[in-house]
Amino acid sequence: MRIMITGATSGIGYQLAMAYAEKGHQVIACGRNQARLEELVSQSVNITSLCFDLTQYQNYPDLKESLDILIFNAGDCEYIDDSLNFDAKMFERVIKINLISVAYGLEKWLKHINKKGRLVLVSSSAALLPLPRAEAYGTSKAGLTYLSKTLAISLKEHEINVTTVHPGFVDTPLTQKNNFPMPMLINSKDAASKIIRGIDKEKSEINFPTVFVLLMKCFSFLPLSIWQRLASRMV
Ligand SMILES: NC(=O)c1ccc[n+]([C@@H]2O[C@H](COP(=O)([O-])OP(=O)(O)OC[C@H]3O[C@@H](n4cnc5c(N)ncnc54)[C@H](OP(=O)(O)O)[C@@H]3O)[C@@H](O)[C@H]2O)c1
């Protein structure tokens, strides 16, 4: 299979690229960090790379090849510490990489996915509940989950399958900046293997760790006023 992965220079995307290449698949790894991409390519003859900033519409390269799986995984997280002095530029940065860049990629590459192929969008369990300080990150991921689930409906007639991924906390450079407890944290290799297993099983939604996401879903059924009271204690 030929698999394209954005955000392949680090964390979950890196482990996905390595695992698919080890299984003998052709991987197109995308990222901005040229040195990390070169290191990735040097590790397997099955990996080629594309180095560009996903937030720049004009940078998106044309593809010559068709794809069996296209994984939009790149993303970033910044928290809002003072929502009264709302930082619109920061909000824009997060929405641009986590959501708008996916739209750019869809316009450019969706038509390259083979019939019976798969589009995978890596969202977050943060999409399931309003979390403190996550006005930007949570909004981007809730939007991404909605986008993914609507594409799953509209792409059915084109025989393109869609998978939405909701990870809990994964130990990567993205979360290593966090200064709060991260319950049920798993490593990025385990996260990648859970995603690959879910894709192999043709799942439309991949949630992990199961207990963590189940708890998030249970909390989402609470009356909003009760959840808001609980969430405000987390700040
Ligand atoms: N870690 C978690 O706990 C967790 C939980 C839920 C969801 N997720 C989601 O999982 C995905 C991967 O996260 P991660 O934890 O593996 O993060 P990570 O280690 O920080 O990796 C992020 C990747 O995104 C790429 N990227 C970021 N901005 C980019 C840009 N403007 N242009 C091109 N590439 C860009 C980075 O590439 P360069 O460094 O080369 O720029 C890097 O490869 C993200 O969408 C994240 O929101 C993570």
mmCIF file of N, CA and C and ligand atoms in Angstrom, residues 6-14 30-34 36-37 51-56 60 72-77 93 96-98 101 121-126 137 140-141 144 165-178 182 185-186 188 195 208, ligand 1:
data_model
loop_
_atom_site.group_PDB
_atom_site.id
_atom_site.type_symbol
_atom_site.label_atom_id
_atom_site.label_comp_id
_atom_site.label_asym_id
_atom_site.label_seq_id
_atom_site.Cartn_x
_atom_site.Cartn_y
_atom_site.Cartn_z
ATOM 1 N N THR A 6 0.922 13.126 7.354
ATOM 2 C CA THR A 6 1.416 14.462 7.716
ATOM 3 C C THR A 6 1.872 14.428 9.181
ATOM 4 N N GLY A 7 2.821 15.310 9.490
ATOM 5 C CA GLY A 7 3.336 15.336 10.872
ATOM 6 C C GLY A 7 4.132 14.090 11.189
ATOM 7 N N ALA A 8 4.942 13.636 10.190
ATOM 8 C CA ALA A 8 5.661 12.363 10.365
ATOM 9 C C ALA A 8 7.040 12.543 10.989
ATOM 10 N N THR A 9 7.424 13.775 11.337
ATOM 11 C CA THR A 9 8.775 13.990 11.872
ATOM 12 C C THR A 9 8.854 13.748 13.378
ATOM 13 N N SER A 10 7.719 13.524 14.017
ATOM 14 C CA SER A 10 7.723 13.519 15.478
ATOM 15 C C SER A 10 6.534 12.715 16.015
ATOM 16 N N GLY A 11 6.647 12.285 17.268
ATOM 17 C CA GLY A 11 5.508 11.725 18.007
ATOM 18 C C GLY A 11 4.759 10.612 17.285
ATOM 19 N N ILE A 12 3.446 10.735 17.264
ATOM 20 C CA ILE A 12 2.573 9.682 16.724
ATOM 21 C C ILE A 12 2.844 9.469 15.223
ATOM 22 N N GLY A 13 2.989 10.567 14.477
ATOM 23 C CA GLY A 13 3.199 10.470 13.032
ATOM 24 C C GLY A 13 4.490 9.754 12.684
ATOM 25 N N TYR A 14 5.541 10.015 13.463
ATOM 26 C CA TYR A 14 6.834 9.357 13.257
ATOM 27 C C TYR A 14 6.681 7.842 13.441
ATOM 28 N N CYS A 30 5.398 13.594 5.570
ATOM 29 C CA CYS A 30 5.393 15.061 5.441
ATOM 30 C C CYS A 30 5.788 15.703 6.771
ATOM 31 N N GLY A 31 6.497 16.826 6.672
ATOM 32 C CA GLY A 31 6.856 17.588 7.867
ATOM 33 C C GLY A 31 7.589 18.846 7.453
ATOM 34 N N ARG A 32 7.937 19.663 8.452
ATOM 35 C CA ARG A 32 8.699 20.885 8.135
ATOM 36 C C ARG A 32 10.177 20.716 8.437
ATOM 37 N N ASN A 33 10.465 19.798 9.364
ATOM 38 C CA ASN A 33 11.832 19.663 9.865
ATOM 39 C C ASN A 33 12.650 18.770 8.916
ATOM 40 N N GLN A 34 13.471 19.431 8.056
ATOM 41 C CA GLN A 34 14.226 18.725 7.012
ATOM 42 C C GLN A 34 15.155 17.663 7.604
ATOM 43 N N ARG A 36 14.924 16.005 10.429
ATOM 44 C CA ARG A 36 14.167 14.845 10.943
ATOM 45 C C ARG A 36 13.629 13.998 9.788
ATOM 46 N N LEU A 37 13.240 14.672 8.689
ATOM 47 C CA LEU A 37 12.744 13.929 7.527
ATOM 48 C C LEU A 37 13.868 13.105 6.911
ATOM 49 N N CYS A 51 8.885 18.034 2.328
ATOM 50 C CA CYS A 51 9.166 19.006 3.383
ATOM 51 C C CYS A 51 8.480 20.339 3.058
ATOM 52 N N PHE A 52 7.475 20.691 3.814
ATOM 53 C CA PHE A 52 6.814 21.991 3.604
ATOM 54 C C PHE A 52 5.917 22.317 4.793
ATOM 55 N N ASP A 53 5.576 23.620 4.889
ATOM 56 C CA ASP A 53 4.694 24.089 5.959
ATOM 57 C C ASP A 53 3.244 23.911 5.509
ATOM 58 N N LEU A 54 2.511 23.083 6.253
ATOM 59 C CA LEU A 54 1.126 22.761 5.877
ATOM 60 C C LEU A 54 0.173 23.949 5.984
ATOM 61 N N THR A 55 0.588 24.991 6.683
ATOM 62 C CA THR A 55 -0.328 26.126 6.839
ATOM 63 C C THR A 55 -0.272 27.075 5.636
ATOM 64 N N GLN A 56 0.620 26.791 4.678
ATOM 65 C CA GLN A 56 0.756 27.657 3.497
ATOM 66 C C GLN A 56 0.127 26.978 2.283
ATOM 67 N N TYR A 60 1.419 23.324 -1.171
ATOM 68 C CA TYR A 60 0.994 21.925 -1.302
ATOM 69 C C TYR A 60 1.435 21.331 -2.640
ATOM 70 N N PHE A 72 -4.100 12.535 7.957
ATOM 71 C CA PHE A 72 -3.845 13.902 8.410
ATOM 72 C C PHE A 72 -3.603 13.838 9.918
ATOM 73 N N ASN A 73 -2.346 13.924 10.280
ATOM 74 C CA ASN A 73 -1.976 13.760 11.690
ATOM 75 C C ASN A 73 -1.324 15.010 12.273
ATOM 76 N N ALA A 74 -0.719 15.852 11.417
ATOM 77 C CA ALA A 74 0.021 17.026 11.929
ATOM 78 C C ALA A 74 -0.888 17.893 12.790
ATOM 79 N N GLY A 75 -0.315 18.459 13.818
ATOM 80 C CA GLY A 75 -1.113 19.335 14.666
ATOM 81 C C GLY A 75 -0.254 19.993 15.724
ATOM 82 N N ASP A 76 -0.848 20.964 16.377
ATOM 83 C CA ASP A 76 -0.137 21.638 17.458
ATOM 84 C C ASP A 76 -1.144 22.016 18.541
ATOM 85 N N CYS A 77 -0.637 22.273 19.726
ATOM 86 C CA CYS A 77 -1.519 22.657 20.828
ATOM 87 C C CYS A 77 -0.952 23.874 21.550
ATOM 88 N N ARG A 93 -3.506 30.579 14.752
ATOM 89 C CA ARG A 93 -2.398 29.627 14.516
ATOM 90 C C ARG A 93 -2.859 28.185 14.720
ATOM 91 N N LYS A 96 -5.438 27.054 12.223
ATOM 92 C CA LYS A 96 -4.858 26.921 10.885
ATOM 93 C C LYS A 96 -4.137 25.575 10.713
ATOM 94 N N ILE A 97 -3.323 25.197 11.680
ATOM 95 C CA ILE A 97 -2.612 23.923 11.497
ATOM 96 C C ILE A 97 -3.542 22.729 11.758
ATOM 97 N N ASN A 98 -4.415 22.816 12.744
ATOM 98 C CA ASN A 98 -5.211 21.632 13.112
ATOM 99 C C ASN A 98 -6.438 21.423 12.222
ATOM 100 N N SER A 101 -5.464 23.544 7.566
ATOM 101 C CA SER A 101 -4.471 22.831 6.745
ATOM 102 C C SER A 101 -5.044 21.512 6.216
ATOM 103 N N LEU A 121 -8.327 11.036 9.880
ATOM 104 C CA LEU A 121 -8.096 12.343 10.504
ATOM 105 C C LEU A 121 -7.816 12.149 11.991
ATOM 106 N N VAL A 122 -6.645 12.602 12.414
ATOM 107 C CA VAL A 122 -6.283 12.462 13.831
ATOM 108 C C VAL A 122 -6.793 13.688 14.581
ATOM 109 N N SER A 123 -7.910 13.470 15.275
ATOM 110 C CA SER A 123 -8.501 14.525 16.094
ATOM 111 C C SER A 123 -7.965 14.364 17.522
ATOM 112 N N SER A 124 -8.809 14.493 18.510
ATOM 113 C CA SER A 124 -8.363 14.353 19.903
ATOM 114 C C SER A 124 -9.572 14.075 20.784
ATOM 115 N N SER A 125 -9.336 13.427 21.917
ATOM 116 C CA SER A 125 -10.424 13.225 22.875
ATOM 117 C C SER A 125 -10.894 14.580 23.418
ATOM 118 N N ALA A 126 -10.061 15.626 23.241
ATOM 119 C CA ALA A 126 -10.474 16.978 23.656
ATOM 120 C C ALA A 126 -11.701 17.446 22.872
ATOM 121 N N TYR A 137 -7.438 24.795 20.971
ATOM 122 C CA TYR A 137 -7.168 23.397 20.605
ATOM 123 C C TYR A 137 -8.475 22.600 20.501
ATOM 124 N N SER A 140 -10.541 23.512 17.472
ATOM 125 C CA SER A 140 -9.978 22.960 16.230
ATOM 126 C C SER A 140 -10.288 21.470 16.115
ATOM 127 N N LYS A 141 -10.186 20.748 17.229
ATOM 128 C CA LYS A 141 -10.379 19.297 17.178
ATOM 129 C C LYS A 141 -11.872 18.928 17.085
ATOM 130 N N LEU A 144 -12.583 19.363 13.576
ATOM 131 C CA LEU A 144 -11.986 18.279 12.786
ATOM 132 C C LEU A 144 -12.826 16.998 12.884
ATOM 133 N N VAL A 165 -9.839 9.635 14.525
ATOM 134 C CA VAL A 165 -9.059 9.111 15.654
ATOM 135 C C VAL A 165 -9.152 10.081 16.826
ATOM 136 N N HIS A 166 -9.499 9.537 18.000
ATOM 137 C CA HIS A 166 -9.572 10.340 19.225
ATOM 138 C C HIS A 166 -8.581 9.785 20.255
ATOM 139 N N PRO A 167 -7.318 10.259 20.201
ATOM 140 C CA PRO A 167 -6.390 9.777 21.237
ATOM 141 C C PRO A 167 -6.607 10.519 22.558
ATOM 142 N N GLY A 168 -6.296 9.825 23.654
ATOM 143 C CA GLY A 168 -6.173 10.498 24.954
ATOM 144 C C GLY A 168 -4.766 11.072 25.021
ATOM 145 N N PHE A 169 -4.153 11.060 26.222
ATOM 146 C CA PHE A 169 -2.804 11.628 26.343
ATOM 147 C C PHE A 169 -1.743 10.651 25.826
ATOM 148 N N VAL A 170 -0.882 11.171 24.936
ATOM 149 C CA VAL A 170 0.225 10.381 24.385
ATOM 150 C C VAL A 170 1.516 11.160 24.668
ATOM 151 N N ASP A 171 2.536 10.435 25.108
ATOM 152 C CA ASP A 171 3.808 11.085 25.450
ATOM 153 C C ASP A 171 4.562 11.461 24.169
ATOM 154 N N THR A 172 4.523 12.727 23.796
ATOM 155 C CA THR A 172 5.180 13.245 22.580
ATOM 156 C C THR A 172 5.684 14.660 22.900
ATOM 157 N N PRO A 173 6.462 15.261 21.999
ATOM 158 C CA PRO A 173 6.882 16.658 22.247
ATOM 159 C C PRO A 173 5.686 17.591 22.472
ATOM 160 N N LEU A 174 4.544 17.270 21.884
ATOM 161 C CA LEU A 174 3.356 18.122 22.056
ATOM 162 C C LEU A 174 2.873 18.155 23.503
ATOM 163 N N THR A 175 2.899 16.996 24.175
ATOM 164 C CA THR A 175 2.413 16.941 25.557
ATOM 165 C C THR A 175 3.534 17.139 26.577
ATOM 166 N N GLN A 176 4.801 17.012 26.109
ATOM 167 C CA GLN A 176 5.910 17.195 27.060
ATOM 168 C C GLN A 176 5.973 18.633 27.570
ATOM 169 N N LYS A 177 5.256 19.541 26.900
ATOM 170 C CA LYS A 177 5.184 20.943 27.368
ATOM 171 C C LYS A 177 4.163 21.100 28.497
ATOM 172 N N ASN A 178 3.267 20.103 28.657
ATOM 173 C CA ASN A 178 2.171 20.243 29.630
ATOM 174 C C ASN A 178 2.682 20.205 31.071
ATOM 175 N N MET A 182 -1.441 14.110 33.426
ATOM 176 C CA MET A 182 -2.041 13.556 32.202
ATOM 177 C C MET A 182 -2.414 12.095 32.470
ATOM 178 N N LEU A 185 -1.602 8.279 30.431
ATOM 179 C CA LEU A 185 -0.651 8.609 29.363
ATOM 180 C C LEU A 185 -0.063 7.327 28.760
ATOM 181 N N ILE A 186 -0.014 7.270 27.431
ATOM 182 C CA ILE A 186 0.624 6.106 26.783
ATOM 183 C C ILE A 186 1.770 6.606 25.896
ATOM 184 N N SER A 188 4.098 6.882 22.286
ATOM 185 C CA SER A 188 3.669 7.128 20.904
ATOM 186 C C SER A 188 3.695 5.857 20.049
ATOM 187 N N ILE A 195 -3.663 2.842 16.317
ATOM 188 C CA ILE A 195 -4.240 3.464 15.116
ATOM 189 C C ILE A 195 -4.165 2.487 13.936
ATOM 190 N N PHE A 208 -8.708 5.813 22.034
ATOM 191 C CA PHE A 208 -7.833 5.164 23.011
ATOM 192 C C PHE A 208 -7.224 6.206 23.956
HETATM 193 N N1 LIG B 1 0.102 13.757 22.105
HETATM 194 C C1 LIG B 1 -1.158 13.683 22.537
HETATM 195 O O1 LIG B 1 -1.433 13.473 23.729
HETATM 196 C C2 LIG B 1 -2.307 13.855 21.551
HETATM 197 C C3 LIG B 1 -3.607 13.651 22.045
HETATM 198 C C4 LIG B 1 -4.671 13.805 21.179
HETATM 199 C C5 LIG B 1 -4.449 14.151 19.865
HETATM 200 N N2 LIG B 1 -3.184 14.347 19.409
HETATM 201 C C6 LIG B 1 -3.000 14.749 18.022
HETATM 202 O O2 LIG B 1 -2.115 13.864 17.385
HETATM 203 C C7 LIG B 1 -1.437 14.543 16.330
HETATM 204 C C8 LIG B 1 0.055 14.315 16.457
HETATM 205 O O3 LIG B 1 0.475 14.882 17.676
HETATM 206 P P1 LIG B 1 1.833 14.494 18.427
HETATM 207 O O4 LIG B 1 1.498 14.426 19.851
HETATM 208 O O5 LIG B 1 2.493 13.345 17.760
HETATM 209 O O6 LIG B 1 2.641 15.862 18.218
HETATM 210 P P2 LIG B 1 4.143 16.210 17.847
HETATM 211 O O7 LIG B 1 5.075 15.138 18.317
HETATM 212 O O8 LIG B 1 4.357 17.601 18.318
HETATM 213 O O9 LIG B 1 4.130 16.171 16.248
HETATM 214 C C9 LIG B 1 3.441 17.138 15.511
HETATM 215 C C10 LIG B 1 3.779 16.952 14.050
HETATM 216 O O10 LIG B 1 3.034 17.925 13.308
HETATM 217 C C11 LIG B 1 3.917 18.580 12.407
HETATM 218 N N3 LIG B 1 3.527 19.964 12.180
HETATM 219 C C12 LIG B 1 3.120 20.866 13.109
HETATM 220 N N4 LIG B 1 2.891 22.057 12.525
HETATM 221 C C13 LIG B 1 3.167 21.890 11.196
HETATM 222 C C14 LIG B 1 3.124 22.745 10.070
HETATM 223 N N5 LIG B 1 2.737 24.019 10.166
HETATM 224 N N6 LIG B 1 3.478 22.231 8.864
HETATM 225 C C15 LIG B 1 3.868 20.942 8.745
HETATM 226 N N7 LIG B 1 3.913 20.084 9.773
HETATM 227 C C16 LIG B 1 3.575 20.561 10.975
HETATM 228 C C17 LIG B 1 5.284 18.522 13.076
HETATM 229 O O11 LIG B 1 6.254 18.606 12.069
HETATM 230 P P3 LIG B 1 7.564 19.543 12.173
HETATM 231 O O12 LIG B 1 8.089 19.392 13.557
HETATM 232 O O13 LIG B 1 8.453 18.991 11.116
HETATM 233 O O14 LIG B 1 7.097 20.911 11.900
HETATM 234 C C18 LIG B 1 5.258 17.159 13.741
HETATM 235 O O15 LIG B 1 5.690 16.165 12.843
HETATM 236 C C19 LIG B 1 -1.827 16.018 16.451
HETATM 237 O O16 LIG B 1 -2.844 16.309 15.537
HETATM 238 C C20 LIG B 1 -2.355 16.112 17.876
HETATM 239 O O17 LIG B 1 -3.290 17.152 18.050
HETATM 240 C C21 LIG B 1 -2.095 14.209 20.233
#
